Amino acid sequence: MSRGRTLDDPIELARLVPPGELGELVASIERALDCRITIRDQAGVVLAGAAEAGATERPFDHEGERLGAIAASGPQAAAGIALAIDMLGLLVHHAHARELAAATHEEAMQVTFGELTEHNQRLTRAVSRLEELDRLKSNFLATMSHELRTPLTSVIGYAEMMAEGLAGPVSGEQKDYLTTILGKADQLLGLITSVLDVSSLETGQLALERSQLSLAEVVASEVAIFQPQAGRRGIAIQLSSQGDTVVVGDRRKIRQIVSSLLSNAVKFTPDRGKVGVEVRPGPLAPGDDDTPSAVQLVVRDSGIGISREAVAKIFEPFYQADSSSTRAFGGTGLGLTLAKAYVEAHGGRIWVDTAPGAGSTFVATFPIAREPAREEPRA
Ligand SMILES: Nc1ncnc2c1ncn2[C@@H]1O[C@H](COP(=O)(O)OP(=O)(O)O)[C@@H](O)[C@H]1O
Ligand SMILES: [Mg+2]
C-alpha cells in the first residue's frame, strides 16, 4: 500500500499552491497596482515574481506557521503586499483544507484496514479452534461408544446364559425379567452402535465392502423381521418388487438403510395403518428422466407425515420432528442421518414426499451395477 501524506507532514507553500497559480497571483496584483511582487518560501527561494533590490519584505504565515515571505517594491508596494498576503492566504487555506481532508480519509482507511485484518485473524483462529473441538468431539464419541459397548456385551452374554438356565433353574418370573433386561440391553447396544457409526461418518471413515446383491432379497428379509411387530399393531407390510434389482453395494449398510426406513414407517403409522415397500428400476434422482439408471427402494406409509419445516432437517444428526412425540415413539434421530450417508456413499439419493396427516413416501436409489463387483481397497 502506497502511503500518502499524513496529518503530521509539514506545510510547504510550494507544495500547497502550484507555481503556475503563484505566477498568476503575482501578475494580477502587478496589473492592478503599480508595484513589483516577489513570493519566497521559508528558505528564501523565489517561487514567483522577480527579486528586486531594496524591496520591502513581510513574512507570510498560515495558522501560526511561517510559510515564506512576500516582497514588494514600487509606489504602491504597501498595498501590493497587503493584497498579496490576503489572496495567498485564501489559496493556502483552501489547499490545506483539501490536503487535510484527503489525509484524514486515508488514515481512516488505514485504521479500518488494520481492524479488518485483525478481525480476520481472530476469525481464522476461532474457526481452527472449532475444527479442533469438532475433531475432539468425534474422537470422544468413538472412544466412548467403544468403551460402552464392551461391558454391555458382557451384560447381554451373562443374561443370555442365565435365561438359558446355565446357572441353575430359572422361574417364569425371573425369565420375564431377563427378557426385559435383554430387550433393553439390545436397545442400548443399537443406540451405541448408531452413535459410533455417526461419529465414524464425522471422522470420515466410511469404507464400503462392495459385493453384487439383489436389493429385493435384502428388502424381503428385512420386511420379514419387521412383520411380527407391525402385525401386533394391525399393520400389514405390503412388499412388491419388479424387474432386475441387482446392485453393487455394502450388504450390511444397505440392510441398515432398509431397516431405518421400515422402522420409521411402522413407528410413525397408527395402529391398523398401511405400509408398502416396493423395489423397482427407476431414475436415480427425482428430477431425472424416466430411463432407469437406478434401483429404487420406495417405502410408503399412511402415518402422521412430516411438516415442510421438519422435512428440511430430518436427515440431520439427532433431529426429531416433534420433541413431544419422541417420548411416545422413541429413537435417537440418527436413523435417517446414517441412511442418507450410506445411500450417498453408494452414489445414490434419498428423498421424501410427505405432508402432515397424509403419510410419507421415502425413496432411496442405488445406481444400477454396470461393472462387475470389485473389492474396495481397504484403508
Ligand atoms: N415415516 C415417517 N413418518 C413421519 N415422520 C418421520 C418418518 N420418518 C422419519 N420421520 C421424522 O424424522 C425424524 C428423524 O428420523 P430418524 O433419523 O429415523 O430418527 P428416529 O427414528 O430415531 O426419531 C423422526 O424423529 C420423525 O420425526
Ligand atoms: Mg428412525
Short mmCIF file of C-alpha atoms and ligand atoms in Angstrom, two decimals:
data_model
loop_
_atom_site.label_atom_id
_atom_site.label_comp_id
_atom_site.label_asym_id
_atom_site.label_seq_id
_atom_site.Cartn_x
_atom_site.Cartn_y
_atom_site.Cartn_z
CA MET A 1 0.00 0.00 0.00
CA SER A 2 1.47 3.36 -1.05
CA ARG A 3 1.49 5.82 1.80
CA GLY A 4 0.19 9.30 1.08
CA ARG A 5 0.57 12.44 3.12
CA THR A 6 -0.28 12.28 6.81
CA LEU A 7 -1.56 14.91 9.20
CA ASP A 8 1.91 15.36 10.72
CA ASP A 9 3.71 16.33 7.50
CA PRO A 10 4.99 19.99 7.49
CA ILE A 11 3.04 22.51 5.42
CA GLU A 12 5.00 23.83 2.43
CA LEU A 13 3.96 26.72 0.26
CA ALA A 14 5.41 25.27 -2.94
CA ARG A 15 3.53 22.01 -2.35
CA LEU A 16 0.20 23.61 -1.46
CA VAL A 17 -0.01 26.10 -4.33
CA PRO A 18 1.33 25.12 -7.77
CA PRO A 19 3.95 27.53 -9.31
CA GLY A 20 1.55 28.48 -12.13
CA GLU A 21 -1.04 29.78 -9.66
CA LEU A 22 1.59 31.75 -7.73
CA GLY A 23 2.77 33.33 -11.02
CA GLU A 24 -0.80 34.33 -11.92
CA LEU A 25 -1.31 35.84 -8.49
CA VAL A 26 1.80 37.98 -8.83
CA ALA A 27 0.89 39.05 -12.39
CA SER A 28 -2.67 40.06 -11.47
CA ILE A 29 -1.51 42.18 -8.49
CA GLU A 30 1.13 43.86 -10.62
CA ARG A 31 -1.53 44.63 -13.27
CA ALA A 32 -3.90 46.14 -10.70
CA LEU A 33 -1.37 48.16 -8.67
CA ASP A 34 1.81 49.99 -9.56
CA CYS A 35 4.30 47.59 -7.87
CA ARG A 36 6.60 44.56 -8.30
CA ILE A 37 5.85 41.49 -6.16
CA THR A 38 8.09 38.55 -5.19
CA ILE A 39 6.99 35.41 -3.33
CA ARG A 40 9.65 33.39 -1.44
CA ASP A 41 9.40 30.13 0.52
CA GLN A 42 10.69 29.52 4.10
CA ALA A 43 14.23 29.03 2.79
CA GLY A 44 14.14 32.30 0.85
CA VAL A 45 13.91 30.62 -2.56
CA VAL A 46 11.92 32.73 -5.04
CA LEU A 47 8.72 30.90 -6.03
CA ALA A 48 7.14 33.63 -8.18
CA GLY A 49 7.97 37.16 -9.42
CA ALA A 50 11.44 38.59 -9.81
CA ALA A 51 13.56 39.64 -6.84
CA GLU A 52 14.10 43.39 -6.76
CA ALA A 53 16.81 45.14 -4.79
CA GLY A 54 15.57 47.37 -1.93
CA ALA A 55 12.11 45.82 -1.79
CA THR A 56 10.02 45.82 1.40
CA GLU A 57 9.54 42.28 2.70
CA ARG A 58 6.83 40.89 5.00
CA PRO A 59 6.57 37.35 6.41
CA PHE A 60 3.74 35.11 5.20
CA ASP A 61 2.21 32.84 7.91
CA HIS A 62 -0.55 30.26 7.91
CA GLU A 63 -2.09 29.03 11.18
CA GLY A 64 0.90 30.31 13.11
CA GLU A 65 3.43 28.66 10.87
CA ARG A 66 5.96 30.57 8.72
CA LEU A 67 5.46 29.52 5.09
CA GLY A 68 7.57 32.19 3.43
CA ALA A 69 7.69 35.90 2.68
CA ILE A 70 6.30 38.48 0.24
CA ALA A 71 8.45 41.33 -1.04
CA ALA A 72 7.25 44.40 -2.95
CA SER A 73 8.79 47.48 -4.49
CA GLY A 74 7.40 50.47 -6.36
CA PRO A 75 4.93 53.29 -5.50
CA GLN A 76 2.10 51.01 -4.29
CA ALA A 77 4.33 48.42 -2.61
CA ALA A 78 2.47 48.51 0.74
CA ALA A 79 -0.96 47.93 -0.87
CA GLY A 80 0.57 45.22 -3.12
CA ILE A 81 1.95 43.31 -0.13
CA ALA A 82 -1.35 43.54 1.76
CA LEU A 83 -3.30 42.29 -1.27
CA ALA A 84 -0.77 39.52 -1.95
CA ILE A 85 -0.95 38.32 1.67
CA ASP A 86 -4.76 38.22 1.61
CA MET A 87 -5.01 36.41 -1.73
CA LEU A 88 -2.22 33.93 -0.98
CA GLY A 89 -3.82 33.35 2.42
CA LEU A 90 -7.06 32.28 0.71
CA LEU A 91 -5.28 29.96 -1.75
CA VAL A 92 -3.25 28.31 1.01
CA HIS A 93 -6.27 27.97 3.26
CA HIS A 94 -8.25 26.05 0.63
CA ALA A 95 -5.35 23.91 -0.48
CA HIS A 96 -4.51 23.00 3.09
CA ALA A 97 -8.12 22.13 3.90
CA ARG A 98 -8.25 19.80 0.86
CA GLU A 99 -4.99 18.15 1.87
CA LEU A 100 -6.20 17.65 5.44
CA ALA A 101 -9.41 16.05 4.25
CA ALA A 102 -7.51 13.65 1.99
CA ALA A 103 -5.05 12.72 4.75
CA THR A 104 -7.83 12.17 7.29
CA HIS A 105 -9.64 9.91 4.82
CA GLU A 106 -6.51 7.88 4.15
CA GLU A 107 -5.75 7.49 7.86
CA ALA A 108 -9.32 6.37 8.46
CA MET A 109 -8.92 3.81 5.66
CA GLN A 110 -5.69 2.55 7.19
CA VAL A 111 -7.32 2.16 10.59
CA THR A 112 -10.28 0.30 9.06
CA PHE A 113 -7.95 -1.94 7.06
CA GLY A 114 -5.96 -2.73 10.21
CA GLU A 115 -9.13 -3.53 12.14
CA LEU A 116 -10.36 -5.80 9.35
CA THR A 117 -7.06 -7.65 9.22
CA GLU A 118 -7.16 -8.22 12.95
CA HIS A 119 -10.79 -9.28 12.79
CA ASN A 120 -9.92 -11.80 10.07
CA GLN A 121 -7.09 -13.23 12.09
CA ARG A 122 -9.39 -13.66 15.08
CA LEU A 123 -11.98 -15.41 12.89
CA THR A 124 -9.36 -17.75 11.43
CA ARG A 125 -8.20 -18.65 14.94
CA ALA A 126 -11.80 -19.27 16.05
CA VAL A 127 -12.51 -21.50 13.05
CA SER A 128 -9.47 -23.68 13.61
CA ARG A 129 -10.37 -23.93 17.30
CA LEU A 130 -13.86 -25.08 16.34
CA GLU A 131 -12.47 -27.63 13.89
CA GLU A 132 -10.21 -28.91 16.62
CA LEU A 133 -13.15 -29.20 19.04
CA ASP A 134 -15.22 -30.97 16.41
CA ARG A 135 -12.42 -33.50 15.90
CA LEU A 136 -12.11 -33.98 19.65
CA LYS A 137 -15.87 -34.50 19.94
CA SER A 138 -15.89 -37.13 17.21
CA ASN A 139 -12.92 -38.94 18.71
CA PHE A 140 -14.56 -38.75 22.12
CA LEU A 141 -17.80 -40.23 20.76
CA ALA A 142 -15.92 -43.04 19.04
CA THR A 143 -13.90 -43.88 22.16
CA MET A 144 -16.90 -43.65 24.49
CA SER A 145 -19.08 -45.82 22.27
CA HIS A 146 -16.37 -48.45 22.19
CA GLU A 147 -15.92 -48.30 25.96
CA LEU A 148 -19.69 -48.61 26.48
CA ARG A 149 -20.12 -51.46 24.05
CA THR A 150 -17.57 -53.78 25.60
CA PRO A 151 -19.18 -54.10 29.09
CA LEU A 152 -22.65 -54.16 27.52
CA THR A 153 -21.69 -57.23 25.50
CA SER A 154 -20.87 -58.96 28.80
CA VAL A 155 -24.22 -57.91 30.32
CA ILE A 156 -26.01 -59.42 27.34
CA GLY A 157 -23.86 -62.55 27.34
CA TYR A 158 -24.42 -63.31 31.05
CA ALA A 159 -28.14 -62.51 30.88
CA GLU A 160 -28.47 -64.92 27.94
CA MET A 161 -26.62 -67.66 29.82
CA MET A 162 -28.91 -67.16 32.82
CA ALA A 163 -32.01 -67.22 30.66
CA GLU A 164 -30.83 -70.48 29.15
CA GLY A 165 -30.60 -71.93 32.67
CA LEU A 166 -26.81 -72.35 32.61
CA ALA A 167 -26.59 -71.00 36.18
CA GLY A 168 -29.40 -73.16 37.52
CA PRO A 169 -33.17 -73.32 37.14
CA VAL A 170 -34.96 -70.03 36.32
CA SER A 171 -38.54 -69.35 37.40
CA GLY A 172 -41.13 -67.96 34.99
CA GLU A 173 -40.97 -64.53 36.59
CA GLN A 174 -37.17 -64.48 36.50
CA LYS A 175 -37.30 -65.40 32.82
CA ASP A 176 -39.64 -62.43 32.17
CA TYR A 177 -37.21 -60.10 33.94
CA LEU A 178 -34.30 -61.50 31.95
CA THR A 179 -36.21 -60.98 28.71
CA THR A 180 -36.75 -57.33 29.65
CA ILE A 181 -33.07 -56.93 30.56
CA LEU A 182 -32.05 -58.43 27.23
CA GLY A 183 -34.52 -56.26 25.30
CA LYS A 184 -33.29 -53.06 26.93
CA ALA A 185 -29.65 -54.06 26.57
CA ASP A 186 -30.22 -54.71 22.87
CA GLN A 187 -31.84 -51.29 22.52
CA LEU A 188 -28.88 -49.67 24.25
CA LEU A 189 -26.45 -51.58 22.06
CA GLY A 190 -28.32 -50.37 18.95
CA LEU A 191 -28.11 -46.81 20.19
CA ILE A 192 -24.41 -47.00 20.96
CA THR A 193 -23.76 -48.58 17.56
CA SER A 194 -25.62 -45.70 15.84
CA VAL A 195 -23.59 -43.12 17.75
CA LEU A 196 -20.41 -44.96 16.81
CA ASP A 197 -21.50 -45.07 13.16
CA VAL A 198 -22.32 -41.35 13.10
CA SER A 199 -19.02 -40.44 14.74
CA SER A 200 -17.09 -42.51 12.24
CA LEU A 201 -19.01 -40.65 9.50
CA GLU A 202 -17.78 -37.39 11.04
CA THR A 203 -14.20 -38.55 11.19
CA GLY A 204 -14.58 -39.51 7.54
CA GLN A 205 -14.12 -43.24 7.93
CA LEU A 206 -16.82 -44.69 5.71
CA ALA A 207 -15.46 -47.69 3.86
CA LEU A 208 -17.85 -49.84 1.85
CA GLU A 209 -17.41 -53.56 1.35
CA ARG A 210 -18.90 -53.96 -2.09
CA SER A 211 -20.47 -57.05 -3.50
CA GLN A 212 -23.19 -57.79 -6.01
CA LEU A 213 -26.56 -58.28 -4.32
CA SER A 214 -30.26 -58.34 -5.04
CA LEU A 215 -31.93 -55.37 -3.37
CA ALA A 216 -35.30 -57.19 -3.50
CA GLU A 217 -33.82 -60.05 -1.46
CA VAL A 218 -32.31 -57.80 1.18
CA VAL A 219 -35.59 -55.91 1.48
CA ALA A 220 -37.62 -59.11 1.76
CA SER A 221 -35.50 -60.36 4.67
CA GLU A 222 -35.81 -57.02 6.49
CA VAL A 223 -39.58 -56.93 5.95
CA ALA A 224 -39.76 -60.42 7.48
CA ILE A 225 -38.02 -59.06 10.59
CA PHE A 226 -40.49 -56.16 10.98
CA GLN A 227 -43.64 -58.09 10.04
CA PRO A 228 -44.37 -59.56 13.51
CA GLN A 229 -44.06 -56.28 15.42
CA ALA A 230 -46.12 -54.45 12.76
CA GLY A 231 -48.67 -57.27 12.76
CA ARG A 232 -49.22 -56.88 16.51
CA ARG A 233 -50.42 -53.33 15.76
CA GLY A 234 -52.63 -54.37 12.89
CA ILE A 235 -50.24 -53.00 10.25
CA ALA A 236 -49.65 -55.24 7.26
CA ILE A 237 -46.46 -54.57 5.32
CA GLN A 238 -47.10 -55.00 1.58
CA LEU A 239 -44.00 -55.96 -0.37
CA SER A 240 -43.65 -55.90 -4.14
CA SER A 241 -40.70 -55.93 -6.47
CA GLN A 242 -40.29 -55.83 -10.20
CA GLY A 243 -37.53 -56.05 -12.77
CA ASP A 244 -33.85 -56.51 -12.16
CA THR A 245 -32.89 -55.22 -8.71
CA VAL A 246 -29.22 -56.17 -8.66
CA VAL A 247 -26.89 -53.50 -7.29
CA VAL A 248 -23.29 -53.39 -6.13
CA GLY A 249 -23.05 -52.35 -2.52
CA ASP A 250 -22.29 -53.00 1.09
CA ARG A 251 -24.83 -55.58 2.31
CA ARG A 252 -24.64 -54.55 5.99
CA LYS A 253 -25.08 -50.84 5.21
CA ILE A 254 -27.91 -51.44 2.74
CA ARG A 255 -29.71 -53.58 5.34
CA GLN A 256 -29.33 -50.68 7.77
CA ILE A 257 -30.86 -48.26 5.24
CA VAL A 258 -33.83 -50.55 4.63
CA SER A 259 -34.28 -51.16 8.35
CA SER A 260 -34.19 -47.43 9.13
CA LEU A 261 -36.88 -46.59 6.59
CA LEU A 262 -39.03 -49.57 7.59
CA SER A 263 -38.79 -48.93 11.32
CA ASN A 264 -39.79 -45.28 10.78
CA ALA A 265 -42.72 -46.23 8.55
CA VAL A 266 -44.04 -48.68 11.16
CA LYS A 267 -43.22 -46.42 14.11
CA PHE A 268 -44.93 -43.30 12.72
CA THR A 269 -48.03 -45.09 11.42
CA PRO A 270 -51.02 -45.52 13.75
CA ASP A 271 -52.47 -48.96 14.51
CA ARG A 272 -54.18 -50.64 11.55
CA GLY A 273 -52.40 -48.28 9.13
CA LYS A 274 -50.64 -49.29 5.92
CA VAL A 275 -47.01 -49.67 4.98
CA GLY A 276 -45.98 -50.54 1.43
CA VAL A 277 -42.50 -51.40 0.23
CA GLU A 278 -41.55 -51.54 -3.42
CA VAL A 279 -38.28 -52.32 -5.19
CA ARG A 280 -38.09 -51.40 -8.88
CA PRO A 281 -35.83 -49.95 -11.57
CA GLY A 282 -36.26 -46.18 -11.97
CA PRO A 283 -34.50 -42.84 -12.25
CA LEU A 284 -31.64 -42.04 -9.85
CA ALA A 285 -32.86 -38.59 -8.75
CA PRO A 286 -36.35 -37.07 -8.50
CA GLY A 287 -35.97 -34.72 -11.48
CA ASP A 288 -34.27 -37.26 -13.80
CA ASP A 289 -35.96 -38.58 -16.95
CA ASP A 290 -37.59 -41.99 -16.79
CA THR A 291 -34.73 -44.10 -18.19
CA PRO A 292 -33.99 -46.46 -15.33
CA SER A 293 -30.44 -45.74 -14.18
CA ALA A 294 -31.02 -46.97 -10.65
CA VAL A 295 -32.84 -49.45 -8.48
CA GLN A 296 -35.35 -47.63 -6.28
CA LEU A 297 -36.45 -48.62 -2.82
CA VAL A 298 -39.81 -47.00 -2.08
CA VAL A 299 -41.26 -47.08 1.44
CA ARG A 300 -44.79 -45.69 1.76
CA ASP A 301 -46.79 -45.29 4.93
CA SER A 302 -50.20 -43.93 5.89
CA GLY A 303 -48.71 -42.36 9.03
CA ILE A 304 -48.54 -38.91 10.60
CA GLY A 305 -46.49 -37.30 7.81
CA ILE A 306 -43.88 -34.58 8.23
CA SER A 307 -44.24 -30.80 8.09
CA ARG A 308 -42.37 -28.80 5.46
CA GLU A 309 -40.04 -27.18 8.04
CA ALA A 310 -39.19 -30.54 9.59
CA VAL A 311 -38.50 -32.19 6.21
CA ALA A 312 -35.55 -29.85 5.77
CA LYS A 313 -33.97 -31.21 8.96
CA ILE A 314 -34.88 -34.89 9.36
CA PHE A 315 -31.59 -36.02 7.78
CA GLU A 316 -29.56 -34.01 10.31
CA PRO A 317 -28.00 -35.89 13.26
CA PHE A 318 -30.23 -36.18 16.35
CA TYR A 319 -33.10 -34.26 14.76
CA GLN A 320 -36.62 -35.45 15.61
CA ALA A 321 -39.60 -33.60 14.17
CA ASP A 322 -41.59 -33.34 17.36
CA SER A 323 -39.86 -33.49 20.70
CA SER A 324 -43.12 -34.41 22.45
CA SER A 325 -43.61 -37.30 20.02
CA THR A 326 -40.11 -38.60 20.64
CA ARG A 327 -41.14 -39.79 24.05
CA ALA A 328 -44.10 -41.58 22.51
CA PHE A 329 -42.08 -43.02 19.61
CA GLY A 330 -38.57 -43.43 20.99
CA GLY A 331 -35.46 -43.34 18.81
CA THR A 332 -32.41 -41.14 18.62
CA GLY A 333 -32.80 -39.13 15.43
CA LEU A 334 -29.78 -40.87 13.88
CA GLY A 335 -31.54 -43.39 11.59
CA LEU A 336 -32.09 -41.09 8.62
CA THR A 337 -28.70 -39.40 9.06
CA LEU A 338 -26.98 -42.75 8.64
CA ALA A 339 -29.34 -43.85 5.87
CA LYS A 340 -28.57 -40.72 3.85
CA ALA A 341 -24.81 -41.03 4.36
CA TYR A 342 -24.86 -44.71 3.34
CA VAL A 343 -27.09 -44.13 0.30
CA GLU A 344 -24.85 -41.31 -0.88
CA ALA A 345 -21.71 -43.38 -0.29
CA HIS A 346 -23.22 -45.81 -2.82
CA GLY A 347 -23.69 -42.96 -5.32
CA GLY A 348 -27.46 -42.93 -4.74
CA ARG A 349 -30.01 -40.38 -3.49
CA ILE A 350 -32.65 -40.31 -0.79
CA TRP A 351 -35.70 -38.07 -0.61
CA VAL A 352 -39.20 -37.92 0.82
CA ASP A 353 -42.62 -36.91 -0.37
CA THR A 354 -44.84 -36.13 2.59
CA ALA A 355 -47.34 -33.80 4.24
CA PRO A 356 -48.73 -33.72 7.77
CA GLY A 357 -51.56 -36.26 8.07
CA ALA A 358 -51.03 -37.54 4.52
CA GLY A 359 -48.40 -40.21 5.18
CA SER A 360 -44.85 -40.29 3.84
CA THR A 361 -43.10 -41.86 0.88
CA PHE A 362 -39.35 -42.25 1.25
CA VAL A 363 -37.33 -43.15 -1.84
CA ALA A 364 -33.73 -44.35 -1.76
CA THR A 365 -31.95 -45.07 -5.03
CA PHE A 366 -28.87 -47.14 -5.89
CA PRO A 367 -27.12 -46.77 -9.25
CA ILE A 368 -27.52 -49.86 -11.45
CA ALA A 369 -24.41 -52.04 -11.43
CA ARG A 370 -22.64 -51.71 -14.78
CA GLU A 371 -19.31 -53.21 -13.81
CA PRO A 372 -18.66 -56.46 -12.01
CA ALA A 373 -18.26 -56.14 -8.25
CA ARG A 374 -14.83 -55.12 -7.09
CA GLU A 375 -13.44 -55.27 -3.60
CA GLU A 376 -12.84 -51.76 -2.28
CA PRO A 377 -9.23 -51.22 -1.33
CA ARG A 378 -9.09 -51.21 2.47
CA ALA A 379 -7.85 -48.01 4.07
N1 LIG B 1 -42.15 -42.30 8.03
C1 LIG B 1 -42.13 -41.20 8.81
N2 LIG B 1 -43.30 -40.57 9.14
C2 LIG B 1 -43.28 -39.46 9.91
N3 LIG B 1 -42.16 -38.89 10.42
C3 LIG B 1 -40.98 -39.48 10.12
C4 LIG B 1 -40.90 -40.65 9.31
N4 LIG B 1 -39.60 -40.99 9.19
C5 LIG B 1 -38.91 -40.07 9.90
N5 LIG B 1 -39.72 -39.16 10.47
C6 LIG B 1 -39.32 -38.00 11.28
O1 LIG B 1 -37.92 -37.81 11.12
C7 LIG B 1 -37.27 -37.89 12.39
C8 LIG B 1 -35.88 -38.47 12.22
O2 LIG B 1 -35.94 -39.81 11.86
P1 LIG B 1 -34.77 -40.78 12.28
O3 LIG B 1 -33.49 -40.15 11.86
O4 LIG B 1 -35.05 -42.16 11.78
O5 LIG B 1 -34.79 -40.73 13.86
P2 LIG B 1 -35.67 -41.52 14.93
O6 LIG B 1 -36.47 -42.57 14.17
O7 LIG B 1 -34.66 -42.12 15.83
O8 LIG B 1 -36.53 -40.49 15.60
C9 LIG B 1 -38.19 -38.70 13.24
O9 LIG B 1 -37.99 -38.43 14.61
C10 LIG B 1 -39.55 -38.23 12.75
O10 LIG B 1 -39.88 -37.01 13.36
MG MG B 2 -35.67 -43.87 12.84
#
